[in-house]
Amino acid sequence: MKVLEVNHLRKVYPKTQTEALRDVNCTVDAHEFVAIMGESGSGKSTLLNSIATLETPTSGQIFIDGKNIEAMNPTEIATFRRERLGFVFQDFNLIETFNVRDNILLPLVLSDVDPKSFDQKIDRIAQKLNIEPLLEKSVNEISGGQKQRVAIARALINDPTLLLADEPTGQLDSKSANAVMDVFSRLNEEGHTLLMVTHSIKAASSAKRVLFIKDGIIYHEIYRGELSSADFAEKIANSLTLLNRTGGGEEND
Ligand SMILES: Nc1ncnc2c1ncn2[C@@H]1O[C@H](COP(=O)(O)OP(=O)(O)O)[C@@H](O)[C@H]1O
Ligand SMILES: [Mg+2]
């Protein structure tokens, strides 16, 4: 079953007339773990933010769970975003004046979920992400790696259909980055569908499929298949070298 379908997506930022996405086509099936790689400025965040309903496309369509997000009104989109999508950002986007527990609970509060279920939900998610001892701490008392695990907990609390992450390891040391990627792999094994933007080969090698974007077009993809993540990392690195040399826009193997 398709969780995401992107058709001929184009995005021009009106003020600067920057064509950030030229013609993006891709799909993500349920239970996939897909990484999108590309150099800085290639359109990764624009693509992810468009899927996240945070940017309006210039043309083209995005279907999530079969729903055309363009056809929804602003209220429907807000509800859809809160209840069906989870987001993880490079800079965590946690509320500094809230403690960890309240940060994770925020999407539930905004969604009118019965407060009686809060404790059970938060216990389950905190256990899953190994952050139980942090729940009463304030955000500025915890490390970057811990902040990202809290952000993942917040993204998952509504049990979203699709988890979106933009450079989730971009601000982390390698040990914390590995821990976050382990969490993503485990979530995927448990059935979550993940779409992650990264320019880290190491992070991308945790995914099962990697899409390569350049100048607003996805022009290549590779599957992990039976490869170990170390071997897949090598394959990703080779693809990047080859594609950068040819300048993209061509099919290469
Ligand atoms: N809000 C914006 N307004 C104008 N131009 C933007 C905006 N956001 C991104 N861009 C431009 O769009 C292109 C793609 O940016 P982005 O999607 O952020 O790339 P990436 O995430 O791959 O670094 C870049 O040329 C960037 O400068
Ligand atoms: Mg970006």
XYZ file of N, CA and C and ligand atoms in Angstrom:
787
model
N 0.833 -1.208 0.000
C 0.000 0.000 0.000
C 0.871 1.262 0.000
N 0.488 2.223 -0.821
C 1.254 3.473 -0.888
C 0.865 4.401 0.252
N 1.847 4.882 0.965
C 1.589 5.886 1.997
C 1.743 7.282 1.403
N 2.687 7.385 0.461
C 2.968 8.694 -0.135
C 3.117 8.577 -1.641
N 2.516 9.519 -2.344
C 2.717 9.600 -3.787
C 2.906 11.068 -4.166
N 4.026 11.354 -4.806
C 4.331 12.719 -5.230
C 4.379 12.730 -6.758
N 3.551 13.583 -7.368
C 3.453 13.630 -8.834
C 3.830 14.998 -9.380
N 4.855 15.020 -10.192
C 5.255 16.247 -10.911
C 5.257 17.474 -10.017
N 5.893 17.320 -8.877
C 5.903 18.420 -7.916
C 6.906 19.497 -8.337
N 6.410 20.724 -8.370
C 7.258 21.858 -8.701
C 7.037 22.924 -7.643
N 8.128 23.558 -7.227
C 8.001 24.643 -6.251
C 8.921 25.786 -6.631
N 8.310 26.921 -6.869
C 9.082 28.140 -7.112
C 8.792 29.076 -5.946
N 9.840 29.515 -5.252
C 9.629 30.512 -4.196
C 9.387 31.850 -4.880
N 8.204 32.436 -4.666
C 7.800 33.580 -5.470
C 8.730 34.800 -5.346
N 9.134 35.095 -4.121
C 9.901 36.331 -3.915
C 11.186 36.357 -4.737
N 11.918 35.227 -4.637
C 13.224 35.180 -5.305
C 13.150 34.496 -6.665
N 11.955 33.938 -6.975
C 11.785 33.152 -8.211
C 12.749 31.965 -8.269
N 13.102 31.423 -7.086
C 13.977 30.242 -7.049
C 13.151 28.999 -7.331
N 13.574 28.228 -8.324
C 12.894 26.973 -8.618
C 13.542 25.881 -7.764
N 13.004 25.662 -6.574
C 13.616 24.721 -5.631
C 13.321 23.271 -6.021
N 12.125 23.035 -6.557
C 11.767 21.700 -7.063
C 11.313 21.865 -8.510
N 11.871 21.043 -9.388
C 11.552 21.188 -10.805
C 10.455 20.237 -11.244
N 10.644 18.944 -10.930
C 9.670 17.941 -11.342
C 9.957 16.686 -10.525
N 9.396 16.641 -9.321
C 9.709 15.534 -8.415
C 8.599 14.499 -8.459
N 9.002 13.254 -8.679
C 8.077 12.123 -8.679
C 8.651 11.059 -7.766
N 7.856 10.607 -6.810
C 8.312 9.493 -5.977
C 7.134 8.916 -5.206
N 7.307 7.680 -4.763
C 6.293 7.070 -3.905
C 6.994 6.392 -2.735
N 6.258 6.269 -1.645
C 6.762 5.525 -0.485
C 5.662 4.562 -0.066
N 6.024 3.289 0.029
C 5.058 2.278 0.455
C 5.019 2.180 1.978
N 3.941 1.617 2.480
C 3.842 1.368 3.915
C 5.016 0.503 4.367
N 5.560 0.813 5.505
C 6.664 0.078 6.151
C 8.005 0.271 5.476
N 8.093 1.223 4.555
C 9.405 1.512 3.965
C 10.204 2.435 4.877
N 11.506 2.444 4.657
C 12.391 3.413 5.295
C 13.243 3.985 4.156
N 12.906 5.226 3.768
C 13.529 5.840 2.597
C 14.341 7.058 3.020
N 15.549 7.154 2.483
C 16.370 8.344 2.714
C 16.445 9.145 1.424
N 16.485 10.464 1.548
C 16.689 11.351 0.404
C 18.009 12.070 0.620
N 18.907 11.914 -0.360
C 20.216 12.556 -0.245
C 20.405 13.571 -1.354
N 21.195 14.579 -1.075
C 21.515 15.580 -2.090
C 22.314 16.680 -1.433
N 23.007 17.432 -2.257
C 23.848 18.494 -1.712
C 22.984 19.609 -1.134
N 23.618 20.478 -0.390
C 22.938 21.632 0.167
C 22.331 22.455 -0.972
N 21.068 22.843 -0.820
C 20.406 23.649 -1.847
C 19.748 22.842 -2.953
N 19.803 21.502 -2.852
C 19.258 20.667 -3.930
C 17.730 20.553 -3.866
N 17.120 20.984 -2.766
C 15.659 20.967 -2.671
C 15.103 19.980 -1.649
N 15.979 19.377 -0.856
C 15.545 18.350 0.104
C 14.511 18.875 1.101
N 14.831 19.995 1.741
C 13.908 20.522 2.754
C 12.620 21.013 2.119
N 12.728 21.596 0.940
C 11.514 22.050 0.252
C 10.596 20.866 -0.026
N 11.191 19.758 -0.460
C 10.393 18.561 -0.730
C 9.746 18.044 0.553
N 10.546 17.928 1.596
C 10.009 17.399 2.847
C 8.936 18.317 3.432
N 9.187 19.627 3.379
C 8.206 20.573 3.913
C 6.923 20.593 3.086
N 7.044 20.323 1.791
C 5.835 20.247 0.957
C 5.019 19.018 1.358
N 5.710 17.894 1.568
C 5.029 16.673 2.004
C 4.418 16.890 3.380
N 5.132 17.656 4.205
C 4.670 17.924 5.572
C 3.521 18.936 5.615
N 3.081 19.397 4.461
C 2.016 20.387 4.308
C 2.412 21.755 4.877
N 3.719 21.982 5.032
C 4.186 23.266 5.556
C 4.520 24.251 4.436
N 4.666 23.743 3.213
C 4.890 24.587 2.036
C 3.807 24.250 1.015
N 3.373 25.240 0.261
C 2.392 24.986 -0.794
C 3.116 24.827 -2.129
N 2.886 23.698 -2.808
C 3.533 23.502 -4.103
C 3.054 24.523 -5.139
N 3.904 24.812 -6.107
C 3.511 25.672 -7.224
C 2.625 24.875 -8.176
N 3.017 23.614 -8.436
C 2.154 22.710 -9.206
C 2.511 21.272 -8.862
N 1.664 20.340 -9.309
C 1.860 18.935 -8.979
C 0.998 18.527 -7.804
N 0.990 17.220 -7.516
C 0.148 16.712 -6.433
C 0.925 15.884 -5.424
N 0.419 15.910 -4.201
C 0.942 15.050 -3.140
C -0.241 14.299 -2.530
N -0.160 12.979 -2.556
C -1.177 12.149 -1.905
C -0.545 11.481 -0.693
N -1.191 11.601 0.437
C -0.731 10.888 1.623
C -1.884 10.004 2.066
N -1.613 8.705 2.157
C -2.687 7.774 2.494
C -3.854 7.907 1.520
N -3.540 8.194 0.259
C -4.576 8.317 -0.754
C -5.298 9.654 -0.761
N -4.981 10.515 0.184
C -5.666 11.819 0.248
C -4.852 12.892 -0.436
N -5.484 13.617 -1.338
C -4.827 14.727 -2.017
C -4.775 15.908 -1.045
N -3.588 16.239 -0.577
C -3.544 17.250 0.492
C -3.920 18.650 -0.004
N -3.793 18.833 -1.309
C -4.165 20.130 -1.874
C -5.678 20.365 -1.805
N -6.426 19.250 -1.805
C -7.881 19.364 -1.818
C -8.469 19.654 -0.432
N -7.607 19.641 0.589
C -8.124 19.867 1.942
C -8.127 21.362 2.267
N -9.076 21.766 3.106
C -9.068 23.162 3.545
C -8.082 23.315 4.718
N -7.757 24.548 5.102
C -6.724 24.760 6.125
C -6.987 24.030 7.454
N -8.245 23.951 7.855
C -8.566 23.262 9.109
C -8.298 21.766 8.982
N -8.737 21.215 7.836
C -8.497 19.778 7.602
C -6.999 19.481 7.549
N -6.258 20.373 6.906
C -4.811 20.171 6.805
C -4.162 20.197 8.186
N -4.568 21.140 9.009
C -3.980 21.249 10.352
C -4.228 19.972 11.151
N -5.449 19.450 11.079
C -5.782 18.217 11.794
C -4.994 17.042 11.225
N -4.963 16.979 9.890
C -4.257 15.901 9.205
C -2.781 15.884 9.610
N -2.179 17.060 9.589
C -0.760 17.186 9.911
C -0.496 16.710 11.341
N -1.359 17.118 12.253
C -1.169 16.797 13.667
C -1.399 15.318 13.955
N -2.366 14.732 13.265
C -2.767 13.370 13.623
C -2.158 12.290 12.749
N -1.710 12.635 11.547
C -1.225 11.608 10.637
C 0.252 11.704 10.332
N 0.858 12.879 10.607
C 2.266 13.054 10.273
C 3.073 13.309 11.533
N 4.299 12.792 11.530
C 5.227 13.104 12.613
C 6.455 13.770 12.011
N 7.011 14.743 12.720
C 8.184 15.466 12.187
C 9.331 15.444 13.155
N 10.517 15.259 12.595
C 11.737 15.386 13.391
C 12.651 16.337 12.623
N 13.132 17.363 13.311
C 13.947 18.390 12.652
C 15.383 18.331 13.143
N 16.269 18.931 12.349
C 17.683 18.978 12.711
C 17.891 19.651 14.076
N 17.171 20.752 14.307
C 17.398 21.515 15.550
C 16.342 21.204 16.620
N 15.759 20.030 16.546
C 14.873 19.457 17.572
C 13.515 20.158 17.707
N 13.497 21.520 17.625
C 12.242 22.275 17.756
C 11.467 21.949 19.029
N 12.175 21.783 20.132
C 11.473 21.557 21.404
C 11.185 22.910 22.062
N 10.179 22.939 22.920
C 9.854 24.172 23.627
C 10.681 24.216 24.913
N 11.596 25.179 24.974
C 12.587 25.232 26.062
C 11.939 25.448 27.433
N 10.804 26.130 27.463
C 10.193 26.438 28.757
C 9.314 25.294 29.273
N 9.135 24.259 28.470
C 8.370 23.074 28.903
C 9.342 21.992 29.344
N 8.914 21.122 30.240
C 9.759 19.966 30.521
C 9.554 18.918 29.428
N 10.335 17.838 29.526
C 10.321 16.806 28.480
C 8.923 16.217 28.314
N 8.300 15.880 29.451
C 6.963 15.267 29.395
C 5.976 16.157 28.630
N 5.973 17.461 28.958
C 4.999 18.365 28.337
C 5.278 18.573 26.853
N 6.562 18.544 26.471
C 6.885 18.619 25.046
C 6.288 17.440 24.290
N 6.412 16.256 24.876
C 5.902 15.052 24.191
C 4.377 15.055 24.156
N 3.781 15.599 25.212
C 2.311 15.588 25.310
C 1.624 16.624 24.424
N 2.375 17.643 24.008
C 1.751 18.758 23.297
C 0.838 18.355 22.125
N 1.297 17.449 21.245
C 0.401 17.075 20.130
C -0.908 16.444 20.605
N -0.863 15.739 21.730
C -2.097 15.124 22.253
C -3.042 16.197 22.776
N -2.475 17.163 23.476
C -3.289 18.250 24.024
C -3.974 18.993 22.876
N -3.193 19.257 21.816
C -3.744 19.995 20.678
C -4.775 19.172 19.908
N -4.697 17.842 20.020
C -5.610 16.978 19.266
C -6.860 16.600 20.052
N -7.049 17.175 21.239
C -8.254 16.844 22.012
C -8.324 15.377 22.407
N -7.176 14.753 22.618
C -7.170 13.362 23.077
C -7.569 13.348 24.558
N -8.301 12.333 24.977
C -8.748 12.213 26.364
C -7.540 12.209 27.323
N -7.456 13.206 28.222
C -6.302 13.299 29.127
C -6.082 12.042 29.975
N -7.138 11.253 30.156
C -6.984 10.015 30.937
C -5.990 9.058 30.293
N -5.832 9.174 28.971
C -4.937 8.244 28.275
C -3.487 8.754 28.218
N -3.260 9.992 28.681
C -1.934 10.597 28.533
C -0.823 9.763 29.177
N -1.047 9.384 30.446
C 0.021 8.697 31.185
C 0.434 7.406 30.510
N -0.578 6.656 30.073
C -0.294 5.377 29.429
C 0.480 5.588 28.123
N 0.037 6.570 27.354
C 0.702 6.840 26.071
C 2.141 7.284 26.286
N 2.327 8.158 27.254
C 3.675 8.682 27.454
C 4.603 7.609 28.026
N 4.081 6.768 28.884
C 4.912 5.674 29.428
C 5.371 4.753 28.308
N 4.459 4.431 27.424
C 4.767 3.507 26.332
C 5.847 4.086 25.427
N 5.676 5.341 25.071
C 6.610 5.964 24.129
C 7.968 6.226 24.789
N 7.938 6.597 26.082
C 9.196 6.882 26.792
C 10.018 5.605 26.928
N 9.331 4.504 27.138
C 10.009 3.220 27.253
C 10.639 2.840 25.912
N 9.861 3.033 24.868
C 10.311 2.705 23.520
C 11.585 3.470 23.152
N 11.677 4.711 23.600
C 12.813 5.562 23.231
C 13.845 5.681 24.342
N 13.635 4.930 25.404
C 14.612 4.903 26.479
C 14.845 6.289 27.091
N 13.774 7.018 27.334
C 13.914 8.356 27.902
C 13.099 8.501 29.197
N 12.717 7.370 29.787
C 11.917 7.445 31.021
C 12.552 8.328 32.095
N 13.887 8.199 32.312
C 14.473 9.009 33.397
C 14.489 10.510 33.094
N 14.174 10.893 31.861
C 14.299 12.308 31.488
C 12.985 13.074 31.576
N 11.881 12.365 31.789
C 10.561 12.972 31.595
C 10.330 14.266 32.390
N 10.853 14.336 33.605
C 10.592 15.531 34.425
C 11.675 16.589 34.274
N 12.678 16.302 33.457
C 13.764 17.280 33.283
C 13.346 18.411 32.350
N 14.035 19.542 32.499
C 13.761 20.618 31.559
C 14.623 20.394 30.320
N 14.184 20.950 29.205
C 14.839 20.682 27.921
C 16.316 21.080 27.945
N 16.635 22.188 28.648
C 18.042 22.605 28.632
C 18.935 21.804 29.580
N 18.374 20.802 30.239
C 19.192 19.926 31.094
C 19.625 18.645 30.378
N 19.198 18.461 29.127
C 19.494 17.185 28.462
C 20.389 17.404 27.231
N 21.059 16.350 26.810
C 22.023 16.451 25.705
C 21.307 16.500 24.352
N 22.061 16.802 23.304
C 21.497 16.859 21.956
C 20.880 15.534 21.532
N 21.596 14.451 21.800
C 21.084 13.130 21.434
C 19.786 12.822 22.170
N 19.746 13.220 23.455
C 18.519 13.011 24.238
C 17.394 13.894 23.705
N 17.729 15.129 23.336
C 16.702 16.025 22.770
C 16.086 15.415 21.515
N 16.941 14.818 20.673
C 16.399 14.259 19.443
C 15.500 13.059 19.749
N 15.854 12.271 20.771
C 14.974 11.149 21.122
C 13.640 11.662 21.671
N 13.687 12.773 22.400
C 12.445 13.386 22.892
C 11.609 13.887 21.698
N 12.289 14.497 20.726
C 11.573 14.997 19.537
C 10.935 13.832 18.773
N 11.620 12.698 18.738
C 11.049 11.518 18.062
C 9.829 11.016 18.836
N 9.939 11.037 20.165
C 8.786 10.631 20.989
C 7.590 11.530 20.703
N 7.846 12.829 20.621
C 6.759 13.774 20.327
C 6.154 13.495 18.950
N 7.043 13.174 17.991
C 6.567 12.910 16.627
C 5.718 11.642 16.565
N 5.973 10.709 17.497
C 5.290 9.411 17.432
C 4.054 9.311 18.318
N 3.850 10.295 19.182
C 2.831 10.139 20.230
C 1.420 9.968 19.651
N 1.183 10.539 18.469
C -0.132 10.377 17.837
C -0.181 9.188 16.882
N 0.868 8.360 16.915
C 0.951 7.191 16.048
C 0.732 7.546 14.571
N 1.628 8.383 14.020
C 1.419 8.895 12.661
C 1.563 7.824 11.583
N 0.933 8.077 10.442
C 1.061 7.204 9.285
C 2.460 7.295 8.697
N 3.025 8.494 8.732
C 4.315 8.741 8.096
C 5.170 9.614 9.007
N 6.398 9.150 9.239
C 7.337 9.929 10.038
C 8.337 10.602 9.103
N 8.407 11.925 9.169
C 9.296 12.706 8.303
C 10.428 13.276 9.142
N 11.649 13.186 8.624
C 12.786 13.717 9.379
C 13.704 14.484 8.445
N 14.055 15.722 8.835
C 14.956 16.547 8.025
C 16.295 16.667 8.737
N 17.312 16.028 8.200
C 18.662 16.024 8.781
C 18.638 15.732 10.284
N 18.039 14.618 10.694
C 17.863 14.375 12.131
C 19.171 14.205 12.903
N 20.255 13.904 12.197
C 21.536 13.737 12.899
C 22.482 14.907 12.632
N 21.967 15.937 11.951
C 22.805 17.055 11.508
C 23.514 17.810 12.615
N 22.943 17.791 13.828
C 23.575 18.544 14.923
C 24.107 17.622 16.014
N 24.279 16.352 15.681
C 24.667 15.397 16.729
C 26.084 14.877 16.518
N 26.753 14.550 17.617
C 28.047 13.869 17.523
C 27.791 12.458 17.004
N 28.855 11.772 16.570
C 28.626 10.507 15.865
C 27.966 9.448 16.756
N 28.278 9.458 18.043
C 27.683 8.452 18.922
C 26.171 8.686 19.066
N 25.778 9.929 19.295
C 24.340 10.240 19.402
C 23.641 10.016 18.066
N 24.348 10.334 16.980
C 23.761 10.131 15.647
C 23.483 8.640 15.428
N 24.440 7.794 15.809
C 24.231 6.348 15.666
C 23.041 5.884 16.496
N 22.916 6.446 17.705
C 21.806 6.046 18.576
C 20.469 6.430 17.934
N 20.411 7.612 17.343
C 19.171 8.053 16.695
C 18.861 7.155 15.489
N 19.901 6.802 14.719
C 19.651 5.931 13.568
C 19.219 4.532 14.013
N 19.765 4.068 15.141
C 19.305 2.784 15.685
C 17.821 2.851 16.037
N 17.415 3.984 16.608
C 15.997 4.160 16.948
C 15.152 4.104 15.665
N 15.595 4.805 14.624
C 14.831 4.804 13.364
C 14.717 3.392 12.776
N 15.838 2.667 12.804
C 15.804 1.295 12.268
C 14.828 0.431 13.053
N 14.868 0.583 14.361
C 13.972 -0.214 15.210
C 12.517 0.157 14.941
N 12.236 1.459 14.830
C 10.858 1.895 14.549
C 10.381 1.310 13.229
N 11.276 1.289 12.240
C 10.914 0.732 10.944
C 10.635 -0.765 11.055
N 11.477 -1.468 11.831
C 11.228 -2.904 12.039
C 9.879 -3.135 12.704
N 9.464 -2.190 13.550
C 8.168 -2.317 14.228
C 7.007 -1.919 13.312
N 7.321 -1.463 12.094
C 6.253 -1.191 11.139
C 6.056 0.261 10.756
N 6.796 1.177 11.393
C 6.630 2.589 11.044
C 7.207 2.885 9.654
N 6.575 3.819 8.946
C 7.041 4.256 7.629
C 7.827 5.552 7.814
N 9.062 5.552 7.294
C 9.947 6.692 7.534
C 10.466 7.289 6.235
N 10.484 8.606 6.189
C 11.109 9.327 5.084
C 12.049 10.352 5.696
N 13.335 10.205 5.387
C 14.357 11.005 6.062
C 15.268 11.691 5.048
N 15.463 12.977 5.233
C 16.420 13.729 4.431
C 17.745 13.772 5.181
N 18.827 13.533 4.467
C 20.125 13.583 5.155
C 21.229 13.839 4.146
N 22.355 14.427 4.571
C 23.493 14.321 3.680
C 24.599 13.462 4.300
N 24.214 12.721 5.344
C 25.165 11.793 5.946
C 25.015 10.404 5.315
N 26.111 9.919 4.743
C 26.089 8.581 4.135
C 25.797 7.534 5.204
N 26.399 7.739 6.364
C 26.202 6.805 7.474
C 24.709 6.714 7.829
N 24.064 7.873 7.972
C 22.642 7.879 8.323
C 21.823 7.228 7.211
N 22.121 7.591 5.966
C 21.354 7.052 4.838
C 21.497 5.535 4.740
N 22.638 5.014 5.190
C 22.865 3.572 5.054
C 21.980 2.754 5.988
N 21.283 3.410 6.913
C 20.301 2.705 7.752
C 18.997 2.474 7.005
N 18.772 3.263 5.949
C 17.509 3.157 5.214
C 17.529 1.928 4.305
N 16.366 1.607 3.767
C 16.275 0.466 2.838
C 16.349 0.902 1.388
N 16.143 2.204 1.183
C 16.201 2.741 -0.178
C 16.684 4.172 -0.074
N 17.490 4.593 -1.044
C 17.984 5.970 -1.042
C 17.641 6.635 -2.369
N 17.031 7.814 -2.286
C 16.737 8.627 -3.460
C 17.758 9.754 -3.519
N 18.213 10.070 -4.718
C 19.188 11.152 -4.873
C 18.532 12.316 -5.593
N 18.622 13.492 -4.988
C 18.005 14.681 -5.573
C 19.091 15.679 -5.947
N 18.899 16.311 -7.086
C 19.834 17.365 -7.505
C 19.060 18.391 -8.317
N 19.272 19.654 -8.024
C 18.589 20.742 -8.736
C 17.079 20.495 -8.839
N 16.491 20.001 -7.764
C 15.047 19.873 -7.732
C 14.472 18.700 -8.497
N 15.330 17.709 -8.826
C 14.845 16.509 -9.509
C 15.439 15.257 -8.855
N 14.616 14.246 -8.657
C 15.139 12.965 -8.186
C 15.580 12.187 -9.417
N 16.865 11.902 -9.486
C 17.340 11.311 -10.743
C 17.949 9.931 -10.570
N 17.899 9.392 -9.371
C 18.498 8.076 -9.171
C 17.990 7.502 -7.858
N 17.913 6.165 -7.769
C 17.594 5.562 -6.476
C 18.310 4.226 -6.374
N 18.655 3.848 -5.175
C 19.240 2.518 -4.973
C 18.567 1.840 -3.775
N 18.488 0.527 -3.879
C 17.896 -0.278 -2.818
C 18.991 -0.975 -2.015
N 18.731 -1.163 -0.748
C 19.701 -1.831 0.098
C 19.721 -3.336 -0.139
N 18.549 -3.910 -0.377
C 18.465 -5.361 -0.576
C 19.054 -6.104 0.604
N 19.927 -7.037 0.338
C 20.499 -7.865 1.400
C 21.818 -7.301 1.937
N 22.212 -6.118 1.456
C 23.510 -5.578 1.877
C 23.522 -5.205 3.358
N 24.686 -5.349 3.967
C 24.872 -4.832 5.333
C 24.892 -3.314 5.227
N 24.721 -2.618 6.362
C 24.707 -1.155 6.240
C 26.087 -0.641 5.831
N 27.158 -1.334 6.208
C 28.502 -0.908 5.777
C 28.645 -1.018 4.256
N 28.165 -2.133 3.693
C 28.248 -2.309 2.236
C 27.324 -1.330 1.512
N 26.160 -1.079 2.134
C 25.232 -0.132 1.514
C 25.839 1.280 1.533
N 26.534 1.613 2.626
C 27.192 2.923 2.724
C 28.193 3.093 1.578
N 28.908 2.007 1.270
C 29.887 2.069 0.187
C 29.180 2.296 -1.161
N 28.051 1.596 -1.321
C 27.286 1.744 -2.567
C 26.738 3.177 -2.714
N 26.290 3.733 -1.593
C 25.781 5.108 -1.607
C 26.904 6.075 -1.990
N 28.075 5.868 -1.367
C 29.221 6.744 -1.641
C 29.604 6.664 -3.120
N 29.594 5.443 -3.665
C 29.925 5.277 -5.084
C 28.905 5.987 -5.975
N 27.633 5.855 -5.623
C 26.589 6.521 -6.410
C 26.782 8.027 -6.382
N 27.086 8.561 -5.192
C 27.267 10.018 -5.071
C 28.435 10.490 -5.928
N 29.533 9.735 -5.886
C 30.717 10.106 -6.678
C 30.376 10.108 -8.160
N 29.752 9.023 -8.593
C 29.409 8.870 -10.006
C 28.455 9.972 -10.465
N 27.433 10.198 -9.653
C 26.398 11.145 -10.059
C 26.902 12.571 -10.025
N 27.763 12.883 -9.082
C 28.312 14.238 -9.044
C 29.220 14.475 -10.242
N 29.901 13.404 -10.661
C 30.799 13.535 -11.801
C 30.012 13.781 -13.091
N 28.887 13.057 -13.236
C 28.118 13.204 -14.475
C 27.192 14.408 -14.429
N 27.078 15.013 -13.246
C 26.221 16.192 -13.148
C 24.756 15.869 -13.037
N 24.420 14.590 -12.888
C 23.016 14.207 -12.695
C 22.221 14.308 -13.978
N 20.922 14.027 -13.846
C 20.047 14.113 -14.986
C 20.175 12.925 -15.930
N 21.105 12.022 -15.647
C 21.239 10.823 -16.467
C 21.085 9.595 -15.577
N 20.712 8.494 -16.206
C 20.617 7.242 -15.442
C 21.987 6.593 -15.400
N 22.392 6.214 -14.243
C 23.682 5.543 -14.106
C 23.555 4.364 -13.172
N 24.389 3.369 -13.389
C 24.396 2.249 -12.446
C 25.777 2.005 -11.890
N 11.856 30.230 1.957
C 12.624 30.301 0.856
N 12.554 31.376 0.043
C 13.322 31.459 -1.069
N 14.174 30.506 -1.468
C 14.277 29.400 -0.708
C 13.515 29.239 0.502
N 13.819 28.041 1.050
C 14.739 27.480 0.231
N 15.014 28.290 -0.828
C 15.936 28.009 -1.953
O 15.473 26.838 -2.610
C 16.564 25.977 -2.964
C 16.414 24.637 -2.261
O 16.543 24.838 -0.861
P 16.291 23.673 0.209
O 15.061 22.961 -0.146
O 16.376 24.294 1.556
O 17.552 22.731 -0.057
P 18.296 21.670 0.885
O 17.397 21.334 2.023
O 18.585 20.520 -0.015
O 19.560 22.338 1.332
C 17.819 26.739 -2.577
O 18.274 27.443 -3.705
C 17.347 27.683 -1.507
O 18.136 28.826 -1.439
Mg 17.659 21.433 4.096
